[in-house]
Amino acid sequence: MKIAIASGKGGTGKTSLAVALLHANAERARLLDCDVEEPNCHLFLSHTVIGHKAVELLIPQVNPNLCKLCGKCVEACQFNAIAIAGNQVMIFNELCHSCGGCARICPHGAIQEFPVKIGELSQSRCKNEAELLTGTLEIGHASAPAVIKAAKKALPLQDVPFTLIDSPPGTACTFVAAVEDSDFVFLVTEATPFGLNDLKLAVEALLNMELPFAIIVNRIQSETNLITDYANQQGFPIWLQIPEDRHIAETYARGGNLLDVKPELKKVLRELLDRCQP
Amino acid sequence: MKINKPKELVVISGKGGTGKTSITAALAQCFSTKVLADCDVDAADLHLLMKVKSYKEYPFIAGHIAQINEEKCQNCGLCATLCRFDAITQTDNLYKISKQSCEGCKVCVDACPNKAIEWIESQTGVWKETYTEQGLMFHARLFPGAENSGKLVSHVREKAKQYAVSNQIPLILVDGPPGIGCPVIASVTGASAVLIVTEPTPSGHHDLERILTLTKHFRIPAYVIINKADLSDEFCTRIQETSEQFNSIIVGKIPYSPLFTEAQLLGKSILEVFPESNESKTIKSITNVMSHKMELQISRND
Amino acid sequence: MKIAFSTEGESLESLLDTRFGRCPRFLVWNFETNSFTLVDNSQNLQATQGAGIQSAQNVINTGAEALVTGHCGPKAFKVLQAAGIPIYVAESLPIRELIDSFEKGTLLQLKEADVEGHW
């Protein structure tokens, strides 16, 4: 089953939790880093890269011998990726969404599509034997969702029961691409007004998508019931609460993970995955 | 003297959770006259630290999407075959376009033999004009699943700038979006200075390098604040080295402190709740340095 | 010869809009007839991406042989260069003054894109 780890706001400890979940469930889970603009999981896992694969999109190319400079492709392109200047058609690959509209509309059959690299998937084996798959978008390309979709389609090294997905922060199109068709979502938040505000946005998005989720509250400081009150009122489950702890922050600063400080959480992190089963 | 071009100070961070918004709110307290702009259109939080008096909300329209007119549709399925975004699916013999998946390429609209697909304007968010005790603030909210192309960010900045020019306000203080992608680029182009709030962790350092590369590209002067500075000496040294490589000055170091969260829980900035704390003093000194660097001719609240 | 100016206004007293991709219109000055036409560019205010490229296409379609604007990104620069249209940059001044400067040859010609593109 696929479990996405998401959060409305960055810096809530989403990556940290994803890494800890992988450690606690090493023999039965793998991790996909779908935060393709800033994939950071690899910084916290000792691993060996065992393979790379390019992510490609079909991008149009114009055959100048057939092109009559009629401009129909410029008109058809909704992404402003084509222009006619002098006596040539210029296509800007990084703006192309690969819809195929220009090739379809060209009355002279002058446009053909070819695969072009827009990102990369790298496959690693971690020291704990689990698999890490990292999607990285090439800087300057617009199609982050395409790289995320490719990462989710990549075949596992070996079949394991749980696929964990570290999603990009926020609720924009990249978030949707990462969490859609998951079986369950963990929403990581922190017990602050910012955390609550951003949690509400993420919840709204997940309710729209009709995805089941549970809340994980991180960095609980002082006596605040901010998140618990909201969750109880709305009837949303909270599955784990992690207190604010300077040691966790220091360990993270050294590239360590949650379980290094709180090994007792291992059992809880295993149960978390079991509870997702319907 | 007439102000045609107000100074624009943009606070960004690369990775989220470094304390960018809390620090922006504290800086806002230090400058006497300014316009505020929250460019984190995915999750705007700055208003949570401001006393809001009232606000006005406007729709934000960006581009178009396709919509099937059920009465005209003959269920031929051509659109679903052509769509490269898996946005068109058939359920109960009816074809439907998912608003979330449609990227607005118009291929299906042009191809439909029955002209049954309409091309409708798509509202992807709202933008707001909010009156706070700290002056007028512009912010926005992108609807879930919308593409954050940076356009809404540009829109918020543009509104703030227009207001600053027509009311002769010398400074725009911008709370920037997280990350290093398109929204960030849209928030920093043409700014007077960028203030980067980072933290001494592997991801903090990693993202700082990417951000400084970006600001160097744009030739925007960049200054660095290390928040939670006492978490790791090793990464503080690395941040120092990286900043030097890019000719950026570190204008302040703030320790790992519970005071920011305590102030946030009260809906206030740290300067209001703990004005005498070392953290607040550091922020005041950062304000002085930035005013000097940006040649700002305005008074500061000391 | 015709030259295009990016602007928010509709007359020779209007100021140059220093944005290229997202300027609302172009004023195209014709040196032969000493008159101008206005060309709408507002569809690009709505564009989520590629505004510079389409603005460049609009300038090319006006038949202008030079462009005066504030800044120009790499993609638009490439398109205008391919069309053989030189780009001159200036501050936000009245277009009437800029026509003078153009004739005197005191405007600065851009040899490469001066702002980073974003998408």
XYZ file of N, CA and C in Angstrom, chain A residues 8-12 37-40 42-44 58 76 78-79 97-101 104-105 113 137 139 142 145 149 153 169-173 176 180 190-195 197-198 201 204-205 208-209 219 221-222 224 226 244-246 249-250 252-255, chain B residues 14-17 21-22 42-49 78 82 84-86 100-101 103-107 110-111 119 141-148 178-182 199-203 206-207 210 228 230-232 235 256 258-259 261-262 264-267:
384
model
N 1.117 20.876 5.103
C 0.766 22.114 4.427
C 1.922 23.097 4.424
N 2.779 22.980 5.430
C 3.831 23.953 5.648
C 5.169 23.234 5.631
N 6.213 23.890 5.157
C 7.544 23.311 5.178
C 8.117 23.367 6.589
N 9.119 22.525 6.842
C 9.828 22.599 8.110
C 9.085 22.048 9.308
N 8.068 21.203 9.082
C 7.349 20.634 10.218
C 7.983 19.334 10.675
N 11.718 19.263 -6.149
C 12.459 20.520 -6.258
C 13.561 20.588 -5.211
N 13.344 19.950 -4.071
C 14.337 19.939 -3.016
C 14.382 18.575 -2.348
N 14.790 17.532 -3.063
C 14.804 16.212 -2.429
C 15.897 16.169 -1.364
N 15.508 15.912 -0.109
C 16.452 15.986 1.000
C 16.614 14.686 1.776
N 17.859 11.887 1.057
C 19.160 11.233 0.878
C 20.227 11.795 1.809
N 20.014 13.043 2.285
C 20.991 13.645 3.197
C 20.981 12.958 4.564
N 19.867 12.268 4.858
C 19.711 11.679 6.186
C 19.743 10.151 6.173
N 7.764 14.085 -24.108
C 7.804 14.242 -25.564
C 7.756 15.731 -25.888
N -1.858 27.665 -31.385
C -2.407 26.536 -30.628
C -1.760 26.397 -29.256
N -0.879 26.838 -25.731
C -1.439 27.604 -24.612
C -0.369 27.948 -23.587
N 0.836 27.444 -23.787
C 1.883 27.641 -22.798
C 2.943 28.629 -23.292
N 4.553 21.658 -22.101
C 3.878 20.726 -21.195
C 3.630 19.380 -21.879
N 4.115 19.255 -23.094
C 4.001 18.001 -23.807
C 2.542 17.585 -24.051
N 1.736 18.536 -24.506
C 0.318 18.208 -24.736
C 0.106 17.627 -26.126
N 1.053 17.854 -27.034
C 0.938 17.324 -28.388
C 0.062 18.162 -29.302
N -0.421 19.286 -28.825
C -1.347 20.120 -29.600
C -0.746 20.658 -30.890
N -0.350 18.008 -33.580
C -1.662 17.599 -34.069
C -2.224 18.623 -35.060
N -1.996 19.903 -34.760
C -2.635 20.949 -35.547
C -1.867 21.287 -36.828
N 7.356 14.698 -32.450
C 7.751 14.783 -31.045
C 8.844 13.783 -30.703
N 14.013 17.195 -10.202
C 13.637 17.990 -11.375
C 14.859 18.770 -11.830
N 16.804 21.865 -12.866
C 16.513 23.267 -12.554
C 16.119 23.979 -13.841
N 9.525 23.250 -15.940
C 8.248 23.569 -15.311
C 7.487 22.328 -14.861
N 5.284 17.923 -11.712
C 4.356 16.801 -11.563
C 4.725 15.592 -12.431
N 5.126 11.839 -11.000
C 4.368 10.704 -11.528
C 5.305 9.575 -11.963
N 5.641 5.626 -10.619
C 5.441 4.489 -11.525
C 6.636 3.545 -11.562
N 6.006 20.173 0.160
C 5.164 20.952 1.068
C 4.133 21.760 0.293
N 3.159 22.295 1.008
C 2.145 23.120 0.353
C 0.994 22.275 -0.139
N 0.096 22.903 -0.936
C -1.067 22.178 -1.452
C -1.223 22.399 -2.953
N -0.162 22.849 -3.626
C -0.244 23.143 -5.055
C -0.214 21.853 -5.874
N -0.045 21.998 -7.202
C -0.173 20.846 -8.090
C 0.829 19.738 -7.789
N -0.594 17.597 -5.041
C -1.662 16.737 -5.560
C -1.063 15.542 -6.303
N -2.012 11.949 -4.693
C -3.182 11.327 -5.335
C -2.924 9.825 -5.518
N 2.895 21.157 13.166
C 3.465 21.496 14.468
C 2.436 22.272 15.270
N 2.583 22.232 16.591
C 1.561 22.795 17.474
C 1.736 24.302 17.628
N 1.553 25.015 16.517
C 1.637 26.477 16.531
C 0.492 27.009 15.682
N 0.187 28.315 15.793
C -0.843 28.897 14.919
C -0.516 28.716 13.433
N 0.764 28.858 13.052
C 1.150 28.641 11.649
C 0.835 27.200 11.259
N 1.239 26.278 12.142
C 1.013 24.855 11.884
C -0.465 24.573 11.670
N -2.932 26.717 10.824
C -3.432 27.364 9.609
C -3.103 26.532 8.369
N -1.857 26.068 8.304
C -1.420 25.310 7.136
C -2.027 23.911 7.118
N -5.435 24.016 5.494
C -5.373 24.055 4.025
C -5.141 22.653 3.460
N -8.258 20.523 3.807
C -9.246 20.889 2.778
C -8.915 20.197 1.455
N -7.633 20.221 1.096
C -7.212 19.579 -0.152
C -7.476 18.075 -0.120
N -11.181 17.235 -0.426
C -11.573 17.357 -1.836
C -11.220 16.110 -2.622
N -10.068 15.545 -2.293
C -9.585 14.385 -3.045
C -10.111 13.082 -2.458
N 6.775 18.711 17.563
C 7.274 19.874 18.306
C 6.241 20.501 19.221
N 5.156 22.240 22.207
C 5.851 23.066 23.175
C 4.811 23.641 24.125
N 5.147 23.767 25.362
C 4.287 24.312 26.411
C 2.883 23.697 26.387
N -0.196 23.664 25.006
C -1.132 24.124 23.981
C -1.956 22.973 23.432
N -3.892 23.542 20.733
C -4.292 24.117 19.453
C -4.756 23.067 18.445
N 8.378 18.893 21.665
C 9.524 19.728 21.315
C 10.718 19.234 22.125
N 11.838 19.021 21.454
C 13.003 18.499 22.151
C 14.253 18.994 21.444
N 15.032 19.747 22.201
C 16.242 20.316 21.633
C 17.189 19.228 21.111
N 16.355 18.339 17.555
C 16.831 19.362 16.630
C 18.338 19.267 16.430
N 19.073 19.024 17.526
C 20.538 18.923 17.414
C 20.947 17.694 16.602
N 19.188 16.205 14.344
C 18.831 16.474 12.959
C 19.904 17.356 12.313
N 20.417 18.321 13.080
C 21.458 19.215 12.565
C 22.730 18.435 12.223
N 22.912 17.278 12.871
C 24.088 16.462 12.554
C 23.802 15.461 11.449
N 22.583 15.470 10.909
C 22.235 14.516 9.866
C 21.682 13.223 10.439
N 14.656 29.276 1.543
C 14.936 27.937 1.002
C 14.017 26.959 1.694
N 14.552 26.174 2.616
C 13.691 25.197 3.287
C 12.703 25.897 4.224
N 11.590 25.256 4.485
C 10.585 25.825 5.367
C 10.960 25.622 6.826
N 10.245 26.297 7.707
C 10.417 26.066 9.134
C 11.649 26.678 9.759
N 8.866 33.665 8.763
C 7.706 34.523 8.970
C 7.751 35.213 10.336
N 8.179 34.488 11.373
C 8.297 35.105 12.702
C 9.276 36.269 12.661
N 0.933 29.779 -1.105
C 0.521 28.417 -0.792
C 0.000 28.356 0.637
N 0.669 29.045 1.536
C 0.304 28.992 2.950
C 0.729 30.296 3.606
N -0.078 31.331 3.414
C 0.243 32.640 3.985
C 0.001 32.605 5.488
N 0.995 33.021 6.259
C 0.881 32.960 7.719
C 1.147 34.293 8.415
N 1.690 35.260 7.674
C 2.120 36.507 8.322
C 0.968 37.193 9.050
N -0.240 37.122 8.466
C -1.381 37.810 9.075
C -1.730 37.259 10.461
N -1.252 36.041 10.768
C -1.553 35.458 12.077
C -0.804 36.171 13.199
N 0.225 36.948 12.818
C 0.987 37.685 13.826
C 0.648 39.177 13.808
N -12.957 10.739 -28.081
C -11.735 11.236 -28.724
C -10.911 12.079 -27.742
N -6.914 11.751 -26.593
C -5.911 12.772 -26.885
C -5.264 13.369 -25.630
N -3.162 14.151 -22.661
C -1.905 13.581 -22.162
C -1.810 13.665 -20.641
N -2.793 14.261 -19.976
C -2.681 14.499 -18.541
C -3.631 13.611 -17.727
N -4.183 12.607 -18.381
C -5.147 11.697 -17.733
C -6.249 12.479 -17.028
N -8.693 19.388 -11.442
C -7.374 19.337 -10.846
C -6.300 18.882 -11.836
N -6.676 17.966 -12.738
C -5.665 17.429 -13.652
C -5.544 18.213 -14.945
N -4.552 20.718 -17.528
C -3.490 21.716 -17.554
C -3.807 22.853 -18.512
N -4.984 22.797 -19.141
C -5.396 23.906 -20.000
C -4.668 23.960 -21.326
N -4.460 22.811 -21.972
C -3.713 22.813 -23.245
C -4.636 23.091 -24.435
N -5.939 22.912 -24.251
C -6.946 23.208 -25.265
C -7.021 22.190 -26.398
N -6.216 21.138 -26.343
C -6.218 20.143 -27.418
C -7.616 19.541 -27.596
N -10.231 21.968 -29.251
C -10.070 22.095 -30.701
C -10.447 20.815 -31.436
N -10.249 19.677 -30.771
C -10.431 18.411 -31.469
C -11.876 17.896 -31.467
N -14.405 26.252 -23.158
C -13.109 26.768 -22.724
C -13.403 27.869 -21.720
N -4.129 33.590 -1.659
C -4.220 32.164 -1.422
C -4.537 31.426 -2.707
N -3.663 30.514 -3.038
C -3.858 29.688 -4.212
C -4.766 28.527 -3.819
N -5.733 28.182 -4.664
C -6.595 27.045 -4.349
C -5.782 25.754 -4.388
N -6.196 24.755 -3.585
C -5.464 23.482 -3.591
C -5.366 22.900 -4.997
N -4.191 22.421 -5.340
C -3.999 21.757 -6.616
C -3.682 22.685 -7.771
N -3.776 24.006 -7.555
C -3.484 24.935 -8.646
C -1.980 25.006 -8.880
N -1.608 25.443 -10.080
C -0.195 25.527 -10.403
C 0.358 26.832 -9.863
N 1.373 26.743 -9.001
C 1.969 27.963 -8.469
C 3.090 28.410 -9.397
N 8.592 29.680 0.368
C 9.683 28.740 0.591
C 10.170 28.147 -0.723
N 11.285 27.439 -0.672
C 11.791 26.752 -1.856
C 12.761 27.600 -2.654
N 13.061 27.130 -3.866
C 13.933 27.904 -4.747
C 13.321 27.959 -6.142
N 12.075 27.499 -6.272
C 11.452 27.372 -7.585
C 10.908 28.681 -8.098
N 9.971 28.512 -9.013
C 9.402 29.647 -9.710
C 8.821 30.743 -8.809
N 19.164 27.939 8.803
C 19.453 27.290 10.080
C 20.621 26.341 9.885
N 21.404 26.096 10.935
C 22.599 25.259 10.777
C 22.257 23.768 10.779
N 21.656 23.289 9.709
C 21.341 21.862 9.542
C 21.759 21.484 8.121
N 21.871 20.172 7.826
C 22.273 19.785 6.469
C 21.348 20.381 5.403
N 20.023 20.323 5.640
C 19.141 20.853 4.594
C 19.186 22.381 4.547
N 22.342 23.184 2.605
C 22.141 22.753 1.231
C 21.299 23.770 0.454
N 20.172 24.203 1.064
C 19.274 25.123 0.383
C 19.842 26.542 0.316
N 21.850 26.916 -2.776
C 21.027 27.040 -3.990
C 20.424 28.441 -4.080
N 18.431 29.683 15.081
C 18.768 28.473 15.833
C 20.272 28.210 15.760
N 22.762 28.119 17.707
C 23.520 27.302 18.646
C 23.261 25.798 18.497
N 22.514 25.393 17.446
C 22.255 23.967 17.258
C 23.486 23.218 16.782
N 24.308 23.860 15.951
C 25.473 23.165 15.427
C 26.561 24.152 15.022
N 27.849 23.432 11.346
C 27.102 23.965 10.210
C 27.100 25.492 10.186
N 18.580 29.153 19.225
C 17.397 28.288 19.271
C 16.567 28.767 20.450
N 12.633 29.353 22.441
C 11.198 29.066 22.529
C 10.349 30.342 22.455
N 10.991 31.525 22.556
C 10.221 32.772 22.635
C 9.407 33.044 21.371
N 7.941 30.873 19.381
C 6.706 30.093 19.416
C 5.748 30.652 20.463
N 6.281 31.064 21.618
C 5.409 31.619 22.655
C 4.697 32.871 22.157
N 4.133 33.576 19.016
C 3.210 33.138 17.961
C 1.904 32.618 18.545
N 2.007 31.910 19.671
C 0.795 31.374 20.305
C -0.118 32.507 20.785
N 0.469 33.685 21.017
C -0.339 34.844 21.418
C -0.774 35.672 20.199
N -0.343 35.231 19.009
C -0.693 35.977 17.798
C 0.072 37.288 17.681
